[in-house]
Protein backbone atom coordinates (compact mmCIF):
# COMPACT_ATOMS: atom_id res chain seq x y z
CA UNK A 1 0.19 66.86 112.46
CA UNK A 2 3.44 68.37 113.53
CA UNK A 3 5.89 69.51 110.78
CA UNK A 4 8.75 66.83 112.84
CA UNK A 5 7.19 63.63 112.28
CA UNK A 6 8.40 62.88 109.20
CA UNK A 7 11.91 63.35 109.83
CA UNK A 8 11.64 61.85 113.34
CA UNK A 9 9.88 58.62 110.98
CA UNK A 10 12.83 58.83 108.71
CA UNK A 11 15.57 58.74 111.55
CA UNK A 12 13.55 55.64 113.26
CA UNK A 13 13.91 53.88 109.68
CA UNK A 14 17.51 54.66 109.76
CA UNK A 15 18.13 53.30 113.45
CA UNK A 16 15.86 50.34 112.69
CA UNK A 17 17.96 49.30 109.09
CA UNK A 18 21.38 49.97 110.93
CA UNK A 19 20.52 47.83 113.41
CA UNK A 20 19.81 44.28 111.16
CA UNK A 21 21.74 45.64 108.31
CA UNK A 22 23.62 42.97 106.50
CA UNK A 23 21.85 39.93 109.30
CA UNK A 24 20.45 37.31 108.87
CA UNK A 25 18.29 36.92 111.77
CA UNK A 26 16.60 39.36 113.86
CA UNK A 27 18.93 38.48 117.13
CA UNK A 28 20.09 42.04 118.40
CA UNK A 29 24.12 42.45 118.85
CA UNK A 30 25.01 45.16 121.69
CA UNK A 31 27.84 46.79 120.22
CA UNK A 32 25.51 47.53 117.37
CA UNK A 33 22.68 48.32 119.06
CA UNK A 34 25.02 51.22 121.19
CA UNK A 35 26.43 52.45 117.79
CA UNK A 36 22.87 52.94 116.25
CA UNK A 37 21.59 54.53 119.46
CA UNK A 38 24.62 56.86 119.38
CA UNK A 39 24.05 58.06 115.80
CA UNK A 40 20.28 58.75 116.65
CA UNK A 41 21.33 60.40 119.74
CA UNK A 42 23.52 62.57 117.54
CA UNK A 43 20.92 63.49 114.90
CA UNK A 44 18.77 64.30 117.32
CA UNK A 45 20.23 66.73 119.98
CA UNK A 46 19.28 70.68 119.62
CA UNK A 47 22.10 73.10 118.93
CA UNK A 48 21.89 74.50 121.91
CA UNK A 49 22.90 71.25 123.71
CA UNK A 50 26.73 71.43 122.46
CA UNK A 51 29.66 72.67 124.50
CA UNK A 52 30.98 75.20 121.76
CA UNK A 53 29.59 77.26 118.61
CA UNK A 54 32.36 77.32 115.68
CA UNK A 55 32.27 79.91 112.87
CA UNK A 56 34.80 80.32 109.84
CA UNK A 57 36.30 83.66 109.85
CA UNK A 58 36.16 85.65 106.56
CA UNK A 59 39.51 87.16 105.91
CA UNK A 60 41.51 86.70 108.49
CA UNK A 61 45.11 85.75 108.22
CA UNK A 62 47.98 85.94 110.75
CA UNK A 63 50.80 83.49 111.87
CA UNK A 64 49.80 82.54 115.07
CA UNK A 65 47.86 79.10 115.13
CA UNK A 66 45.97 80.56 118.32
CA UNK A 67 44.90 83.27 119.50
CA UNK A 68 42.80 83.61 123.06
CA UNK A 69 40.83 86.79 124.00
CA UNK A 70 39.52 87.91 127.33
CA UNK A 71 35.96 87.66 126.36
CA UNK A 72 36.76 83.72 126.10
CA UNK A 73 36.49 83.51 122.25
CA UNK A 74 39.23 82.15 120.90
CA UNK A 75 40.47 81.99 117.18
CA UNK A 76 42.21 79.03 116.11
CA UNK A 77 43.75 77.71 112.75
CA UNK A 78 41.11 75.07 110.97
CA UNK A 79 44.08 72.35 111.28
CA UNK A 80 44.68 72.33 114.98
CA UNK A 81 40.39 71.41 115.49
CA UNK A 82 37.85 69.28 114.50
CA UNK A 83 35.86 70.72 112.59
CA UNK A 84 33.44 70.35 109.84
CA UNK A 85 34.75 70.34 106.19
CA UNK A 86 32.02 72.93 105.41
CA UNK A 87 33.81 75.63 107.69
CA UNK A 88 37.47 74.59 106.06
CA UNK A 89 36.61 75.54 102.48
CA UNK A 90 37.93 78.40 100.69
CA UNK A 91 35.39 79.27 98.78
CA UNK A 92 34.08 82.72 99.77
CA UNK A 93 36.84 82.68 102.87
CA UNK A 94 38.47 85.17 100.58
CA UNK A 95 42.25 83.19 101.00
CA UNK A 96 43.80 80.91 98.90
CA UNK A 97 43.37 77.17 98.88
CA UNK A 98 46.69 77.17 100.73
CA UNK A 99 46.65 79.72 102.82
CA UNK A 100 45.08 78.71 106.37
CA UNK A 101 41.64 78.74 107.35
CA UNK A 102 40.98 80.68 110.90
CA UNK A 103 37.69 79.43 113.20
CA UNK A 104 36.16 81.41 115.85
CA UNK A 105 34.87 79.35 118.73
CA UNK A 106 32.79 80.38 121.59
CA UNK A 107 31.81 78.23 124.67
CA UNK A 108 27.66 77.23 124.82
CA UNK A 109 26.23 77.89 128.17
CA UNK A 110 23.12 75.76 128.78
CA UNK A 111 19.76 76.54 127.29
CA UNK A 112 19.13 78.21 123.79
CA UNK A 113 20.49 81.33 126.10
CA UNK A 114 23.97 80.00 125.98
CA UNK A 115 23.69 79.33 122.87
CA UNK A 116 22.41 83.26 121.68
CA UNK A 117 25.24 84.20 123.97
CA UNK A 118 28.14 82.34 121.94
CA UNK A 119 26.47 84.04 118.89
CA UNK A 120 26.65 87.37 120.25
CA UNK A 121 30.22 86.84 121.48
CA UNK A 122 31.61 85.29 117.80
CA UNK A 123 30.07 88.85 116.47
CA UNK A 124 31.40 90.91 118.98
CA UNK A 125 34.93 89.76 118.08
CA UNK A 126 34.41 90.78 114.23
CA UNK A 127 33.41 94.19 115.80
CA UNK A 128 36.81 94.54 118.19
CA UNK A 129 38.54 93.38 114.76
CA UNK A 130 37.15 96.73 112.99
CA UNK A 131 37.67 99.13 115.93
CA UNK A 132 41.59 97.37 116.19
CA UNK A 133 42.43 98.27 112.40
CA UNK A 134 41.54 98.65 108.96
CA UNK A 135 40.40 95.43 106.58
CA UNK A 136 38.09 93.21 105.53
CA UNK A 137 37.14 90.54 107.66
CA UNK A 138 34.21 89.11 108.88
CA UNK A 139 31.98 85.57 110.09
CA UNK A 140 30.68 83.31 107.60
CA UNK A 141 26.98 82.67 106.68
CA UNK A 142 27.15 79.32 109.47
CA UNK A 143 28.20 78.69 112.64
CA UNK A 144 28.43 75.06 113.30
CA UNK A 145 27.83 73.16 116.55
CA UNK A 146 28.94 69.25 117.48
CA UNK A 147 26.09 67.23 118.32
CA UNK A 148 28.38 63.99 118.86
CA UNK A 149 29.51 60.72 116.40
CA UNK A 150 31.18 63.45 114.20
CA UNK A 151 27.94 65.30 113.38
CA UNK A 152 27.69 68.96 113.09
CA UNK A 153 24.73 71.37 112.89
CA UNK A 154 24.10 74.22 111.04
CA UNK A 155 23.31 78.09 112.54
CA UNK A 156 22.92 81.01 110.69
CA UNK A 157 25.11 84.17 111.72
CA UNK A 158 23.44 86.46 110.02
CA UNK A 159 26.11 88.01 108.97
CA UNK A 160 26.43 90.53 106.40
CA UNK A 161 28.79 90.61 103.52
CA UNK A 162 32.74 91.30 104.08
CA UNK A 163 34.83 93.71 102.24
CA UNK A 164 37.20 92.25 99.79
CA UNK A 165 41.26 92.49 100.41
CA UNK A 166 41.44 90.83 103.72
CA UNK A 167 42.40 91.44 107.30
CA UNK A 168 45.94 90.35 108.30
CA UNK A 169 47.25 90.65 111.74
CA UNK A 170 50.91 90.13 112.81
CA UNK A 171 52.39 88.43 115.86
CA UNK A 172 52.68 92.09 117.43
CA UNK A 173 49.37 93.32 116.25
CA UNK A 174 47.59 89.98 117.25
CA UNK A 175 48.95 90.97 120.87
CA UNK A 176 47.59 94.76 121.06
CA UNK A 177 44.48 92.92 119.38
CA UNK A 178 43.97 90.84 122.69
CA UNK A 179 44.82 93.77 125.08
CA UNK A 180 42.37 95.83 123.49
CA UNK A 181 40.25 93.04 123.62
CA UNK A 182 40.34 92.95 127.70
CA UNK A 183 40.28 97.00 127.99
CA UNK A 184 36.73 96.49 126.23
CA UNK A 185 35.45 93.64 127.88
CA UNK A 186 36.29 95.67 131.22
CA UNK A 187 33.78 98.88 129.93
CA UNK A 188 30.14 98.52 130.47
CA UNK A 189 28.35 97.46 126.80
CA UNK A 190 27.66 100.70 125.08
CA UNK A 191 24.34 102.14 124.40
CA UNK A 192 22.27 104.65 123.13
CA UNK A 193 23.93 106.99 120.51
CA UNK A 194 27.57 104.94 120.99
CA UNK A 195 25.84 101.89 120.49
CA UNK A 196 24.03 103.05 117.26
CA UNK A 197 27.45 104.87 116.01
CA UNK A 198 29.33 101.45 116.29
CA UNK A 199 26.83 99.64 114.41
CA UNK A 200 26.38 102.13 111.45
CA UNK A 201 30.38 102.11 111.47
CA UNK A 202 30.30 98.07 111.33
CA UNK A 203 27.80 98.53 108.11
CA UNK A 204 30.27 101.06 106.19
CA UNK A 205 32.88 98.38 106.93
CA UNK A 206 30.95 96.04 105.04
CA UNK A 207 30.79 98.13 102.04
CA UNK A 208 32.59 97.04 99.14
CA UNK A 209 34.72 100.14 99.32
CA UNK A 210 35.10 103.49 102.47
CA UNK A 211 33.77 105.13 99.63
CA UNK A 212 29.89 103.28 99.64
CA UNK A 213 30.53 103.16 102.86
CA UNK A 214 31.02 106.94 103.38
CA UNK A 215 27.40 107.80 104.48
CA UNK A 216 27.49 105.18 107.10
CA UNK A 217 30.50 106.97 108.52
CA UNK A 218 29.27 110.16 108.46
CA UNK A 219 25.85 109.24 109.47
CA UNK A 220 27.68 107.93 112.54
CA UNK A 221 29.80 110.53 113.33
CA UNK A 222 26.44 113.14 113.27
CA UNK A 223 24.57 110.25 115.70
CA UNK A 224 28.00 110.86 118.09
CA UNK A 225 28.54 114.76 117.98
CA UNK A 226 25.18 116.08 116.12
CA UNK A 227 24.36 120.00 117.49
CA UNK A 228 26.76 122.46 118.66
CA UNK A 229 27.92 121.16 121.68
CA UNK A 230 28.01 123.24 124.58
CA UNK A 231 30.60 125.75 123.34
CA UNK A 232 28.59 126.21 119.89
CA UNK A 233 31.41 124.83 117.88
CA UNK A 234 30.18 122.94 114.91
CA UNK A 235 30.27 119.31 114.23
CA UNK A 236 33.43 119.60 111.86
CA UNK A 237 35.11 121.53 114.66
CA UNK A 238 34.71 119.51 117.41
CA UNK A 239 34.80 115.59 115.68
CA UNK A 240 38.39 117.39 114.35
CA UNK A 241 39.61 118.26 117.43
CA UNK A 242 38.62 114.46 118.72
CA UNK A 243 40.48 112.89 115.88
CA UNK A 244 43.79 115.23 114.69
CA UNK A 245 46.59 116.19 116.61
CA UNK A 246 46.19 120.60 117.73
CA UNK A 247 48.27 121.26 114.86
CA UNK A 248 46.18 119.85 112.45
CA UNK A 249 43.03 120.50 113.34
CA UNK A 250 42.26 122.93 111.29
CA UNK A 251 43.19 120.76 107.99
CA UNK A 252 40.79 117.96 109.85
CA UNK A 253 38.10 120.40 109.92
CA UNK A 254 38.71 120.96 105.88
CA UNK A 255 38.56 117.49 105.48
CA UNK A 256 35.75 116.92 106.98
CA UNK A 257 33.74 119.27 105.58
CA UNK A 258 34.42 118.45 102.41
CA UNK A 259 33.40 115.08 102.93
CA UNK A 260 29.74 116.39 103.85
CA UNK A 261 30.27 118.22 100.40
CA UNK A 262 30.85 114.90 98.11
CA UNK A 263 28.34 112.63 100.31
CA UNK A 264 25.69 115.45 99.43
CA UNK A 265 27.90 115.38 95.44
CA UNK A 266 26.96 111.42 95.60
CA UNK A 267 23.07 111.80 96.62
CA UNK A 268 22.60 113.11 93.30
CA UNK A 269 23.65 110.75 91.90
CA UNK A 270 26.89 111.87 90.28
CA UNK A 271 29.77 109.97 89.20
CA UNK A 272 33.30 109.84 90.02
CA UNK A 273 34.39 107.90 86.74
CA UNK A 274 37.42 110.32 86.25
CA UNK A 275 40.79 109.39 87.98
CA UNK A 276 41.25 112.59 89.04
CA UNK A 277 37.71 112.61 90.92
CA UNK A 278 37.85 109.11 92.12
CA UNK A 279 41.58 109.40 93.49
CA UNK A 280 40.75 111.82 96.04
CA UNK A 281 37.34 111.36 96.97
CA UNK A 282 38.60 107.46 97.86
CA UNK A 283 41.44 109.06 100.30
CA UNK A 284 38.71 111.09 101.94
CA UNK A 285 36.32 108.33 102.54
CA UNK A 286 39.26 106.45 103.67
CA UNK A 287 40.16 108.87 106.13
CA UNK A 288 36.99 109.41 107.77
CA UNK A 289 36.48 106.35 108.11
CA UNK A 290 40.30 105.75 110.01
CA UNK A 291 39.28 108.88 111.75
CA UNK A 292 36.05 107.31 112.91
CA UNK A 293 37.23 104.02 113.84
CA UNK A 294 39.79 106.03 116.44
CA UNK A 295 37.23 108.14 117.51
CA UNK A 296 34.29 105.09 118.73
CA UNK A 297 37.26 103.06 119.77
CA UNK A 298 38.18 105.86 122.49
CA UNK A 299 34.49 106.05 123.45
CA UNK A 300 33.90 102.54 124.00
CA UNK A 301 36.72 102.75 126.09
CA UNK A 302 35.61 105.27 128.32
């Protein structure tokens, strides 16, 4: 027996008692009759059929209500939308219960294509947020789609978890956000060893600190520039002369070799419990990963 019958029983109950509900005779009323048939047209539509996917952003704050990029996502304050009270709640949003709640909404093409394509586009704009700046942001476990009479279903993003402290953009920086936004949506989609470098940088983002995420970072900066290059210069040489100004490559090069030297420190499994240790090993981690970030932002851009 297929697994839908029973819910497609219980939803035929449903239209059945809303239709006599509170009667006395069996004669069927029109207006009710369209209501009932609107409700079970509601429950019963796919996903895929609605015109937009909605998703909560994790994170974000800024003092726009509005914010359009090229790619046709748009992010929009919770209060200027209907939407469902699930994706308005704080909890886990990482804001306050006052401070605003930001959605990210996609249009559906037609088809379960459109709607893996509105997926794919709400993710891509958490990505353009990590190559823009620094910060924790991110999509929340459910994207929600309007299936009609106020009804809302529930997809999962698959998203990962999002680094505490927030992501806050300013009227300026929400500007540079969007331009950037329509420099990458010009580019071709990147691939091969880009394409793996951005992803392994998205996962050190998602770290609870640079510093767990440090591996990922390095990992892709050796997926980017691994070998000597075809002037023999080492990794450390040549990612430092992609990501510091001529007079301070050399310091770069330090730097960067000495965060080899503490990833290797932390695959033994030795702690940094000491201010002194933890201080400067966070810096580093922090830097490489800024470094990084400027470094597979250029690429993507060509």
């Amino acid at each position: 027996r297929p697994a839908y019958l029973p819910t497609l029983a219980s939803l035929l109950v449903v239209f059945v008692a809303t239709l006599w509900d509170g009667c006395a005779e069996f004669s069927l009323d029109r207006t009710r009759l369209e209501r009932a048939l609107s409700a079970l047209d509601a429950e019963a539509r796919e996903p895929h059929e609605a015109e937009l996917l909605i998703a909560p952003m994790v994170g974000l704050q800024m003092p726009l209500p509005r914010l359009e990029l090229p790619s046709g996502v748009r992010v929009v304050r919770a209060d200027t939308l209907d939407a469902p009270l699930d994706a308005m709640r704080s909890e886990g949003m990482q804001r306050a219960a006052w401070e605003p709640q930001f959605l990210a909404v996609a249009e559906q093409g037609d088809g379960i294509e459109g709607s893996l394509e509105a997926m794919r586009q709400l993710r891509e704009l958490v990505t353009v947020l990590r190559l823009f700046k620094e910060g924790g942001v991110g999509l929340g476990a459910y994207a929600f789609a309007p299936t009609g009479e106020g009804k809302w279903r529930r997809l999962a993003t698959g998203a990962a978890g999002t680094r505490p402290g927030g992501y806050k953009l300013s009227e300026a920086e929400a500007a540079e956000l969007a331009e950037l936004g329509r420099r990458l949506e010009a580019q071709p989609d990147p691939d091969g060893a880009l394409r793996w470098a951005i992803a392994r940088f998205e996962m050190g983002c998602e770290r609870v600190t640079a510093l767990e995420g440090l591996s990922d970072h390095l990992l892709a900066l050796r997926g980017m520039l691994e070998g000597e290059g075809p002037v023999d210069a080492t990794l450390s040489v040549r990612a430092a002369a992609l990501v510091a100004d001529p007079g301070e490559q050399e310091e770069a090069r330090v730097r960067i070799e000495r965060a080899f030297e503490l990833e290797r420190r932390l695959m033994t499994g030795a702690e940094l419990a000491e201010r002194k240790d933890a201080g400067p090993a966070i810096g580093l981690a922090v830097w490489i990963e800024d470094g990084l970030r400027a470094l597979v932002r250029e690429a993507a851009l060509g």
